[in-house]
PDB file of C-alpha atoms in Angstrom:
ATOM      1  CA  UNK A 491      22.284  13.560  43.180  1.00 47.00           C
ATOM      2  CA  UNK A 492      19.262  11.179  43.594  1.00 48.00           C
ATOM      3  CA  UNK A 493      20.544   7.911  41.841  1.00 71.00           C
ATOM      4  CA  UNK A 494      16.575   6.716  42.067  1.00 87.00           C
ATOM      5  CA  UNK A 495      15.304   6.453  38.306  1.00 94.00           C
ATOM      6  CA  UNK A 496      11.834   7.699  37.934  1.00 95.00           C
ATOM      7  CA  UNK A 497       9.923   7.131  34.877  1.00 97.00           C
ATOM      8  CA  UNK A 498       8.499  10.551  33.129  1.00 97.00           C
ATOM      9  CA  UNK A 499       6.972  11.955  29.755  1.00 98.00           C
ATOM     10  CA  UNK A 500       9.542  13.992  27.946  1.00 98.00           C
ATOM     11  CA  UNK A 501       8.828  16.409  24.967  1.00 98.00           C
ATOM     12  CA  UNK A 502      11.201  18.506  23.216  1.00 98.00           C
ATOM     13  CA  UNK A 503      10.433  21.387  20.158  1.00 98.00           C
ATOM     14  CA  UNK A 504      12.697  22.619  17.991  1.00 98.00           C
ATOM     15  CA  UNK A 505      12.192  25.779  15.989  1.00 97.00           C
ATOM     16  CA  UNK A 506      12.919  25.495  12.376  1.00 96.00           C
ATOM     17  CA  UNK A 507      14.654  27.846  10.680  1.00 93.00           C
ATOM     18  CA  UNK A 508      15.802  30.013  13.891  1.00 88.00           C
ATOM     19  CA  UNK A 509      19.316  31.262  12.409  1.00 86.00           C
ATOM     20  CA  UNK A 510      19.788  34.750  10.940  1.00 85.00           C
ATOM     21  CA  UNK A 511      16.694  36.142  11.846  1.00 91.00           C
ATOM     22  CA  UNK A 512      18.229  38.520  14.568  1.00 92.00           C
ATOM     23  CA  UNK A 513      18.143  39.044  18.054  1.00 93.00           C
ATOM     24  CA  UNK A 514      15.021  40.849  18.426  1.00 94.00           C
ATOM     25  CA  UNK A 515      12.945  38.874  16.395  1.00 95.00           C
ATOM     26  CA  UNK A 516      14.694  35.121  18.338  1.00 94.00           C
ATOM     27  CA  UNK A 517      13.286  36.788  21.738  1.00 95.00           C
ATOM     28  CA  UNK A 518       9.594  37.230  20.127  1.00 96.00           C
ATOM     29  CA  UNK A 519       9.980  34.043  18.534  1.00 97.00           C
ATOM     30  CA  UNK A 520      11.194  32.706  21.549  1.00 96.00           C
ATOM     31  CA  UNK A 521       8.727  34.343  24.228  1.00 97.00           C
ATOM     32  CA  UNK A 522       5.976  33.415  21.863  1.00 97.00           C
ATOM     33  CA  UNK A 523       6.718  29.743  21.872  1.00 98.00           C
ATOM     34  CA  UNK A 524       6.978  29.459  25.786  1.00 98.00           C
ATOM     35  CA  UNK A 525       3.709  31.193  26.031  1.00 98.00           C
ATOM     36  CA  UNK A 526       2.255  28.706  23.534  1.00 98.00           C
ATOM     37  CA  UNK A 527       3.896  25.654  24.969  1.00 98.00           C
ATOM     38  CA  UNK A 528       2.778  27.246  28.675  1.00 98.00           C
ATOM     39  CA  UNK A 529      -1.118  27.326  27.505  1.00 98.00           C
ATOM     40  CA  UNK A 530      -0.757  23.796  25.682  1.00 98.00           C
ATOM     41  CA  UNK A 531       0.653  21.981  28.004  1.00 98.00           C
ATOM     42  CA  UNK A 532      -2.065  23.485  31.085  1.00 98.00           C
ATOM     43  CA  UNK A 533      -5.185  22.665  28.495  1.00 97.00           C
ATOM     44  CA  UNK A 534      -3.637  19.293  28.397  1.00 97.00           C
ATOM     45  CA  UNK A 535      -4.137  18.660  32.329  1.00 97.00           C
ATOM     46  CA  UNK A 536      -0.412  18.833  33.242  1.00 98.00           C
ATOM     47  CA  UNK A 537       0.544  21.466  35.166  1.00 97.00           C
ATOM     48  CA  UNK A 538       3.552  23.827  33.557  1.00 98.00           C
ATOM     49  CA  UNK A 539       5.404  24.884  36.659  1.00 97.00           C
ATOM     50  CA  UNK A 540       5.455  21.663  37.782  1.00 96.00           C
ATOM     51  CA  UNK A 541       7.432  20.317  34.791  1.00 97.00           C
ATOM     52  CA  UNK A 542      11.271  20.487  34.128  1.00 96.00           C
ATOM     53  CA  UNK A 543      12.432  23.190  31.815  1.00 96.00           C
ATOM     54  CA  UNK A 544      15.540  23.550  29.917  1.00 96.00           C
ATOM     55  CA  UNK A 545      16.278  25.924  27.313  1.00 95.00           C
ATOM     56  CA  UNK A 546      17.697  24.694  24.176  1.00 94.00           C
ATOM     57  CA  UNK A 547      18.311  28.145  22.721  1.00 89.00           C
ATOM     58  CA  UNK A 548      16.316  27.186  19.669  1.00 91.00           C
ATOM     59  CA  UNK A 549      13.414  24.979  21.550  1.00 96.00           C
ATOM     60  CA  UNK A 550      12.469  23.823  24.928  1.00 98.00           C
ATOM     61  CA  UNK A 551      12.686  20.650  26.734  1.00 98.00           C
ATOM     62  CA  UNK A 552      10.023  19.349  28.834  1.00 98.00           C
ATOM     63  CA  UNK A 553       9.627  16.808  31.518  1.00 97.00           C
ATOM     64  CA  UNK A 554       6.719  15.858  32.880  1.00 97.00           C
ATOM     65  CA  UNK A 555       6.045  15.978  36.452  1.00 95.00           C
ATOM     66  CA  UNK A 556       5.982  11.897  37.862  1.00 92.00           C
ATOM     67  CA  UNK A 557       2.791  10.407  37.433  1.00 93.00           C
ATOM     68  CA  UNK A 558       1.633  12.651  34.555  1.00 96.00           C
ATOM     69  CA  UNK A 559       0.289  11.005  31.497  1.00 94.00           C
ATOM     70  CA  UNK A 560       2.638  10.734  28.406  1.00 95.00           C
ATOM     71  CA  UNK A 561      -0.706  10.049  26.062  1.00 97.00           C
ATOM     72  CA  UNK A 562      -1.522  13.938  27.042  1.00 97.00           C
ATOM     73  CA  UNK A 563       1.627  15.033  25.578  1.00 97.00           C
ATOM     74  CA  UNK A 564       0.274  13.789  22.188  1.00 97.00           C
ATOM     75  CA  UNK A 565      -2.868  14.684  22.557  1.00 97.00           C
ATOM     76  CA  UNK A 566      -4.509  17.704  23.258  1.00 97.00           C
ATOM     77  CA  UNK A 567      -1.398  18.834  23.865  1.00 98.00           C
ATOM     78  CA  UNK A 568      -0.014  18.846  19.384  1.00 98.00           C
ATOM     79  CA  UNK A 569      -3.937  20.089  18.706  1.00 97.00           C
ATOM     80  CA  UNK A 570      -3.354  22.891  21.227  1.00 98.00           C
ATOM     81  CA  UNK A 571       0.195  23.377  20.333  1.00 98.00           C
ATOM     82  CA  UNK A 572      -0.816  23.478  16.707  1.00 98.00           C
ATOM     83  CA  UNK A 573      -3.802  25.993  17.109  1.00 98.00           C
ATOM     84  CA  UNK A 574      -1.997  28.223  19.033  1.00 98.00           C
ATOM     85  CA  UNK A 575       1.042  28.308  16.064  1.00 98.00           C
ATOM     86  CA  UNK A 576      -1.363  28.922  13.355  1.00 97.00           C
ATOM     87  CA  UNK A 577      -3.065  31.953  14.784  1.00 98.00           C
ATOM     88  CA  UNK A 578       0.631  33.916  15.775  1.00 98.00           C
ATOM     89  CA  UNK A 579       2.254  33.102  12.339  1.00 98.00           C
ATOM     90  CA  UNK A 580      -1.714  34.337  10.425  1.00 97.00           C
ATOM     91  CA  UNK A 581      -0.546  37.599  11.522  1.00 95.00           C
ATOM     92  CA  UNK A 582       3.892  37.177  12.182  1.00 96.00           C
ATOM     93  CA  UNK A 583       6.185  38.695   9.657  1.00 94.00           C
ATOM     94  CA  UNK A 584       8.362  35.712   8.155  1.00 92.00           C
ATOM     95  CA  UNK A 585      11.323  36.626  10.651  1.00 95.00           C
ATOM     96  CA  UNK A 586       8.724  35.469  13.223  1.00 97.00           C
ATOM     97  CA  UNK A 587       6.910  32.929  12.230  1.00 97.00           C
ATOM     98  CA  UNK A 588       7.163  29.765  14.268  1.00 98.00           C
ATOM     99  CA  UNK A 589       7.129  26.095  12.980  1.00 98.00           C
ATOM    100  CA  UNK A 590       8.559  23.409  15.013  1.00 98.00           C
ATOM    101  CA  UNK A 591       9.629  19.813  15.060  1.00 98.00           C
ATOM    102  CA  UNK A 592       8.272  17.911  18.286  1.00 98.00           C
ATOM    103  CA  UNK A 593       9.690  15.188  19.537  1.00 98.00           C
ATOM    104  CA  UNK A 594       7.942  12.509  22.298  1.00 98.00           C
ATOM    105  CA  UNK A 595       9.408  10.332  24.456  1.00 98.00           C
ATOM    106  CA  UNK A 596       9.102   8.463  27.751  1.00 98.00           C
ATOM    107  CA  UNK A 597      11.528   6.788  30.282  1.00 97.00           C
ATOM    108  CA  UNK A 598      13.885   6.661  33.412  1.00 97.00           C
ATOM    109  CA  UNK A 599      15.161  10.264  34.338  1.00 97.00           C
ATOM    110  CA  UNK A 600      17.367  10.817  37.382  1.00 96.00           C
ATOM    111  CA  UNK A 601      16.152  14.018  39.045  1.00 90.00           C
ATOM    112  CA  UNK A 602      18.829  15.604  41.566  1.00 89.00           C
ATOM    113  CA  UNK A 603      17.828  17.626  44.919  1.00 86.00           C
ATOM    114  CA  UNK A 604      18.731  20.673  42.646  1.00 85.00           C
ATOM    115  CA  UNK A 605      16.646  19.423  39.776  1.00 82.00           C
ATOM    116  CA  UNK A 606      19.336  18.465  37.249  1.00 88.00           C
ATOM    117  CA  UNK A 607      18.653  16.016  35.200  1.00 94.00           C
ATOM    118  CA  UNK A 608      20.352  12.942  33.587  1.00 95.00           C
ATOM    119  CA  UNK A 609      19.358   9.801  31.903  1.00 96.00           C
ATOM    120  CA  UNK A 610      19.861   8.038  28.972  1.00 96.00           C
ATOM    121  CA  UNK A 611      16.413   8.926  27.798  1.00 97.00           C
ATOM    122  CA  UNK A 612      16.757  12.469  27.464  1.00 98.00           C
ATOM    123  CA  UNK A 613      20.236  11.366  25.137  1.00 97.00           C
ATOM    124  CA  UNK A 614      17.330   9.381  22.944  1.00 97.00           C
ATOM    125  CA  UNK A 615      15.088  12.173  23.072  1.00 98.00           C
ATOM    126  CA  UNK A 616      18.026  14.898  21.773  1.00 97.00           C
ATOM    127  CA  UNK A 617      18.569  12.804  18.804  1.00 97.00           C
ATOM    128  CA  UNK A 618      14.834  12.406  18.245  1.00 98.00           C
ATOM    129  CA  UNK A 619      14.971  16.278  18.148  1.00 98.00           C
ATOM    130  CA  UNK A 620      17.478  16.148  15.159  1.00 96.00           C
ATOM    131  CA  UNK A 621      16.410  13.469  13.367  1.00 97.00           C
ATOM    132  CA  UNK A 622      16.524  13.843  10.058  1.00 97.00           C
ATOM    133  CA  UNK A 623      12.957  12.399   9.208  1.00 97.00           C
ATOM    134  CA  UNK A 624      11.492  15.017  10.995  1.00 97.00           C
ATOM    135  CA  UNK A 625      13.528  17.782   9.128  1.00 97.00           C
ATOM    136  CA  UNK A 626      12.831  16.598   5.763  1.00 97.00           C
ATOM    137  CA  UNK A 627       9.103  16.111   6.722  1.00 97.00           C
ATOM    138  CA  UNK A 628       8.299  19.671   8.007  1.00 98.00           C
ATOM    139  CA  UNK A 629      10.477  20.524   4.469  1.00 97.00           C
ATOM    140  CA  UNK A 630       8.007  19.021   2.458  1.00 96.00           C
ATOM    141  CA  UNK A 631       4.946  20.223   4.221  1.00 96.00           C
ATOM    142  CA  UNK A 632       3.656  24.063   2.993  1.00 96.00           C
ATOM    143  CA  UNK A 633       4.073  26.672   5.328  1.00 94.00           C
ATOM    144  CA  UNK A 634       0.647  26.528   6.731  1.00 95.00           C
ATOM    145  CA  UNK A 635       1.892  23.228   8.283  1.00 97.00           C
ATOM    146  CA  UNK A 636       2.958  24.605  12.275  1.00 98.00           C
ATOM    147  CA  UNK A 637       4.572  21.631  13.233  1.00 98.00           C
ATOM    148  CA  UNK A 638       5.423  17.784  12.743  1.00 98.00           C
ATOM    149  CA  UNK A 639       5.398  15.655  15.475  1.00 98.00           C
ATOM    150  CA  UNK A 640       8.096  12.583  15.863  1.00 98.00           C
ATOM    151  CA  UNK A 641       7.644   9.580  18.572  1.00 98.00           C
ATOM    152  CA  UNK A 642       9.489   7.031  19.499  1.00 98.00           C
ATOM    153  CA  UNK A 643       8.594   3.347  19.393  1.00 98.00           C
ATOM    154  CA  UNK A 644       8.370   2.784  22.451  1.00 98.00           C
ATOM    155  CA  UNK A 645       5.760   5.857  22.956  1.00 98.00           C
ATOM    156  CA  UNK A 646       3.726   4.305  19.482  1.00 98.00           C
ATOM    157  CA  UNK A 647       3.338   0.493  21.093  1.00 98.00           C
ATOM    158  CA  UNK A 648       2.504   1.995  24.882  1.00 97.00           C
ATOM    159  CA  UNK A 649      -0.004   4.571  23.884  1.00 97.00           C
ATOM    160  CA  UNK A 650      -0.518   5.586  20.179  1.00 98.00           C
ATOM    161  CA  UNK A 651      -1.014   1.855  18.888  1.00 97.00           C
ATOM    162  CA  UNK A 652      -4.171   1.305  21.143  1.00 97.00           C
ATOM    163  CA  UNK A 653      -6.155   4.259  19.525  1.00 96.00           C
ATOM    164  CA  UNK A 654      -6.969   6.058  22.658  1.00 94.00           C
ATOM    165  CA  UNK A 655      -8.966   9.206  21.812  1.00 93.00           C
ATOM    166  CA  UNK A 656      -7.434  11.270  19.790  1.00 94.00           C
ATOM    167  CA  UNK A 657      -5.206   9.199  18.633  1.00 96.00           C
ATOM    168  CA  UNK A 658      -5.317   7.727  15.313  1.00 97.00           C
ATOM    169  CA  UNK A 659      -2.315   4.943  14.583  1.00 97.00           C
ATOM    170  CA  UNK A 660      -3.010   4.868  10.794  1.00 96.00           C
ATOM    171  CA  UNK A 661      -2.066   9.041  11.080  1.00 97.00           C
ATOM    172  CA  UNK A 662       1.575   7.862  12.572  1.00 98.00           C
ATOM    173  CA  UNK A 663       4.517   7.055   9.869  1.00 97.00           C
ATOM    174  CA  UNK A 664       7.081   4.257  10.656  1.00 98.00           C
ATOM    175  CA  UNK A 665      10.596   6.005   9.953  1.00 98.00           C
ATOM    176  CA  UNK A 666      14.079   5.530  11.297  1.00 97.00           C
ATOM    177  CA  UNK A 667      15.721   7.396  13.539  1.00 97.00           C
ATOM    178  CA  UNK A 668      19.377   7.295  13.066  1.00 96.00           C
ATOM    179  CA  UNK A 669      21.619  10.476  14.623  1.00 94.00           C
ATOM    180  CA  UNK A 670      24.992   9.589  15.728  1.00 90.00           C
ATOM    181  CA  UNK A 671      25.087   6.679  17.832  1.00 90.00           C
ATOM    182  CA  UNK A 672      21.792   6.077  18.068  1.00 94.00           C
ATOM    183  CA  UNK A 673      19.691   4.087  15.757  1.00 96.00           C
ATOM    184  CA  UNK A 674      15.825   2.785  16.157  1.00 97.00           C
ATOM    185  CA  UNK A 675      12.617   3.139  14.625  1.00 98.00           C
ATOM    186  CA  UNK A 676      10.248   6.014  14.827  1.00 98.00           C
ATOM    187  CA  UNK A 677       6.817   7.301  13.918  1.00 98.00           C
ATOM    188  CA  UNK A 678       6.086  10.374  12.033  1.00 98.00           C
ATOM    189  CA  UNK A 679       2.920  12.331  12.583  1.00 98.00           C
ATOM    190  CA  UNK A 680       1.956  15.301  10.559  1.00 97.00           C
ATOM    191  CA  UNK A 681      -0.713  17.384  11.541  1.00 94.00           C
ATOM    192  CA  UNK A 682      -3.929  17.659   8.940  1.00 87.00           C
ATOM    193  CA  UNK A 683      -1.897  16.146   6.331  1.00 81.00           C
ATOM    194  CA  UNK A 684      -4.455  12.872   5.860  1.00 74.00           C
ATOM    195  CA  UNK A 685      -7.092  15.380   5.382  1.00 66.00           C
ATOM    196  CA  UNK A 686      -5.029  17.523   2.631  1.00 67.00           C
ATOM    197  CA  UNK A 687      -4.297  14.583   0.914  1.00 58.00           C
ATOM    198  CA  UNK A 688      -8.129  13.375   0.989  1.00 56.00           C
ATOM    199  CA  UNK A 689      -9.020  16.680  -0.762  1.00 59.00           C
ATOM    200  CA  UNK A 690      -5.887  16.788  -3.117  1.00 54.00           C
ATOM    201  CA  UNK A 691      -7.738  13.082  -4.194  1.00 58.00           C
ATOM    202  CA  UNK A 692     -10.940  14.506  -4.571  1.00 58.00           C
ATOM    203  CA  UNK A 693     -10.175  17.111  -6.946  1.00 54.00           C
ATOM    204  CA  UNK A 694      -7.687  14.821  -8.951  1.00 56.00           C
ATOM    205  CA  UNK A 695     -11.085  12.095  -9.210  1.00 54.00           C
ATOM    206  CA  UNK A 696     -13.292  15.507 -10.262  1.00 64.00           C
ATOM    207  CA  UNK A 697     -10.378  16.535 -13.009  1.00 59.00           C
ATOM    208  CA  UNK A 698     -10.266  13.175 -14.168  1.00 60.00           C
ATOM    209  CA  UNK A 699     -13.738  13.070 -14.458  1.00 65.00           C
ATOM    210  CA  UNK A 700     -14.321  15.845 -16.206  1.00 65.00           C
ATOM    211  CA  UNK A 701     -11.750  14.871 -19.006  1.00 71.00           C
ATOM    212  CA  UNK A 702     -13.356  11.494 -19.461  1.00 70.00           C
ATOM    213  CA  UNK A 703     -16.555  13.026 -19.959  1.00 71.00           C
ATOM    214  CA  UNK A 704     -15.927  15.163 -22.769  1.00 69.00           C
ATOM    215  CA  UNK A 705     -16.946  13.868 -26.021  1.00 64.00           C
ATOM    216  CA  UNK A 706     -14.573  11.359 -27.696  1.00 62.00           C
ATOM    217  CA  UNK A 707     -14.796  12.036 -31.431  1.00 50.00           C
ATOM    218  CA  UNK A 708     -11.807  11.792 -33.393  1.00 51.00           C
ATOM    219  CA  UNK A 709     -10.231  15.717 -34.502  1.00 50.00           C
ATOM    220  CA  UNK A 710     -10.434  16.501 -38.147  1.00 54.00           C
ATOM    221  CA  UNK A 711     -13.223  13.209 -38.392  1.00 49.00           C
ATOM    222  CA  UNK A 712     -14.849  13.217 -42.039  1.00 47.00           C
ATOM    223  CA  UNK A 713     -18.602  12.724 -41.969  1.00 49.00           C
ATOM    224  CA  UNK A 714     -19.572   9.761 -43.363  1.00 49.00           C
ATOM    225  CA  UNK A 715     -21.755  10.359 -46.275  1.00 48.00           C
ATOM    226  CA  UNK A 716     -25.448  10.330 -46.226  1.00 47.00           C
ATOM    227  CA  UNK A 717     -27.682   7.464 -46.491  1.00 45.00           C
ATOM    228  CA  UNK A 718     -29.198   8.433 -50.217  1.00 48.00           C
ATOM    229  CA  UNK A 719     -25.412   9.582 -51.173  1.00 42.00           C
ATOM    230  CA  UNK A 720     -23.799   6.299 -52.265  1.00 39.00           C
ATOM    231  CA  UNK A 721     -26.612   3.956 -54.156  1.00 40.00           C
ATOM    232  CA  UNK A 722     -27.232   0.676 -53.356  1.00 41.00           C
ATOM    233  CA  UNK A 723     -25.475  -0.902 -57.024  1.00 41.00           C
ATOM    234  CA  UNK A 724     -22.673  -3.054 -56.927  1.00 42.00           C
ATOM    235  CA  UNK A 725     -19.408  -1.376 -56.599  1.00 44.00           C
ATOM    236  CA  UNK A 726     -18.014  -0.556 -60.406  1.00 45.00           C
ATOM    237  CA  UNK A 727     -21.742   0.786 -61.225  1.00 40.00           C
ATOM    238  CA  UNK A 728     -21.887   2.523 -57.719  1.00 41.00           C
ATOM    239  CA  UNK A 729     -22.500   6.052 -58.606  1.00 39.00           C
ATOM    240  CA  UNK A 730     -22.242   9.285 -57.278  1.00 42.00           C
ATOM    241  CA  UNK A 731     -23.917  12.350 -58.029  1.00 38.00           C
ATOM    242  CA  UNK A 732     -22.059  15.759 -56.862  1.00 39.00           C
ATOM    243  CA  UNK A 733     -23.618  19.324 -57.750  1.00 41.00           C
ATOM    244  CA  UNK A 734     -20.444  20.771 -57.693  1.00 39.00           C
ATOM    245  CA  UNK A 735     -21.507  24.340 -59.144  1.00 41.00           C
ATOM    246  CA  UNK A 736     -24.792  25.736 -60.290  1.00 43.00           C
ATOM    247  CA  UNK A 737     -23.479  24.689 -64.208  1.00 42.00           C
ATOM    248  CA  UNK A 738     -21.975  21.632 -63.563  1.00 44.00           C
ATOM    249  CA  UNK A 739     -22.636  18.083 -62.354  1.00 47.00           C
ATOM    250  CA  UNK A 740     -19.985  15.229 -61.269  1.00 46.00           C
ATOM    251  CA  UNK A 741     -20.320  11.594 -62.088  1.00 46.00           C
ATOM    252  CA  UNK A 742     -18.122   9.224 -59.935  1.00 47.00           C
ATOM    253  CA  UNK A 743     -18.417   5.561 -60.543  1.00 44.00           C
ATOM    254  CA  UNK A 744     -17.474   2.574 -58.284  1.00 46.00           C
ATOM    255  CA  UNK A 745     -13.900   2.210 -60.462  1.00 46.00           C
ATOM    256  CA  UNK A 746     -13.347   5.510 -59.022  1.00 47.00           C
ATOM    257  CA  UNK A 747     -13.742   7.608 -62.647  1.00 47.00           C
ATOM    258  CA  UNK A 748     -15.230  11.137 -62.374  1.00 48.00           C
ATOM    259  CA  UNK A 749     -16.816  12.584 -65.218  1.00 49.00           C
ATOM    260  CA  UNK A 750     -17.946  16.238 -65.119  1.00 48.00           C
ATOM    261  CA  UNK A 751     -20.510  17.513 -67.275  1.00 47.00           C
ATOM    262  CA  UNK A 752     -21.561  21.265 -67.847  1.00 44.00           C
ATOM    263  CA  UNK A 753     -24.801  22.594 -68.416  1.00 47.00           C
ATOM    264  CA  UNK A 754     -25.776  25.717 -70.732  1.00 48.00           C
ATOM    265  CA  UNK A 755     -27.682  28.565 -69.289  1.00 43.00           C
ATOM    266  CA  UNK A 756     -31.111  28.057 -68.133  1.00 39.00           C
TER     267      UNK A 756
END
């Protein structure tokens, strides 16, 4: 084997989920994510056959052919990868919908004559795969959500941290990465989640809105009395004059007495 290191983009996808769904429905699953991946990864200016493939049984790990650019493996490549997940699972029975956990990385890999592969990178960028951050974050997102997208530091300060296009730092999540024997910090990037959250604001403003501008009166309020009800006198003279029925009057005075007098018939 080569012992010469040589510095390459690495990607890796998990599927979530994959377990129990049977074998037929694994090989759709898993032919339709290579085709995906395939498409992405060409739209994103690297070529496919070029890269380094290993199957992970439930994913696929990538490494990018020397000189390619790790920035493309964040973008287009997640906007392809994510388009491309969407329209197969519109249409995929649940046993074959796809929705993945993508993991980016970059660093020394020692490629052998044969094309094995070995480094200590790819070891960071298996426990990127599992991290638990990632899990819990596709968990959380609704099922629309194809994919969530995990970097590692090193990828964030390089690339993501300079806002090249298409890349938007404030979209990335610091989180901690911490699978076996590794631990280091991370950065969590979910897919249209900025602009749910945006409109999940918006209608929250709108509902509060519309609460605060309903009218405020009290429930079961008495009216006050009208103007010409109460007279003007001093308060133990104040009186009040009630027609209480068509043949009988009330009297109520300021000491709060109430005399009732009847009337004969008209």
């Amino acid at each position: 084997m080569n012992a010469v290191p040589e510095y390459r983009a690495l990607l890796a996808v998990d599927v979530e989920g994959s377990s129990g769904r049977g074998n037929p429905a694994l090989m759709t699953v898993r032919r339709t994510l290579a085709q995906a991946l395939a498409e992405s990864v060409e739209r994103s200016g690297i070529v496919w056959e070029r890269c380094l493939r290993e199957d992970l049984g439930d994913g696929i790990r990538l490494i990018a052919p020397e000189g390619a650019s790790r920035a493309a493996f964040i973008h287009p490549l997640i906007v392809e990868l994510g388009a491309r997940l969407r329209a197969h699972n519109r249409y995929a029975g649940f046993s074959t919908r796809i929705r993945l956990r993508v993991a980016v990385h970059a660093g020394d890999v020692i490629v052998g004559p044969d094309g094995a592969q070995a480094g200590a990178s790819l070891a960071v960028l298996a426990r990127m795969l599992d991290a638990r951050a990632s899990r819990e974050a596709l968990k959380r997102e609704p099922e629309t959500t194809p994919l969530v997208l995990l970097i590692s530091d090193h990828v964030y300060e390089e690339t993501v941290r300079h806002g090249y296009p298409g890349m938007d730092p404030g979209e990335f999540e610091s989180v901690e990465i911490a699978e076996k024997e590794y631990t280091a910090r991370g950065w969590l990037h979910v897919p249209g989640r900025r602009a749910r959250q945006a409109v999940d604001n918006a209608d929250s403003a709108e509902a509060v809105d519309a609460r605060d501008s309903r009218p405020n009166a009290a429930p079961n309020a008495v009216p006050s009395a009208a103007p010409d009800a109460v007279s003007s006198a001093a308060p133990d003279t104040s009186v009040m004059i009630v027609e209480a029925h068509d043949r009988a009057q009330a009297h109520g005075v300021g000491s709060g007495t109430m005399n009732i007098h009847y009337h004969g018939d008209e």
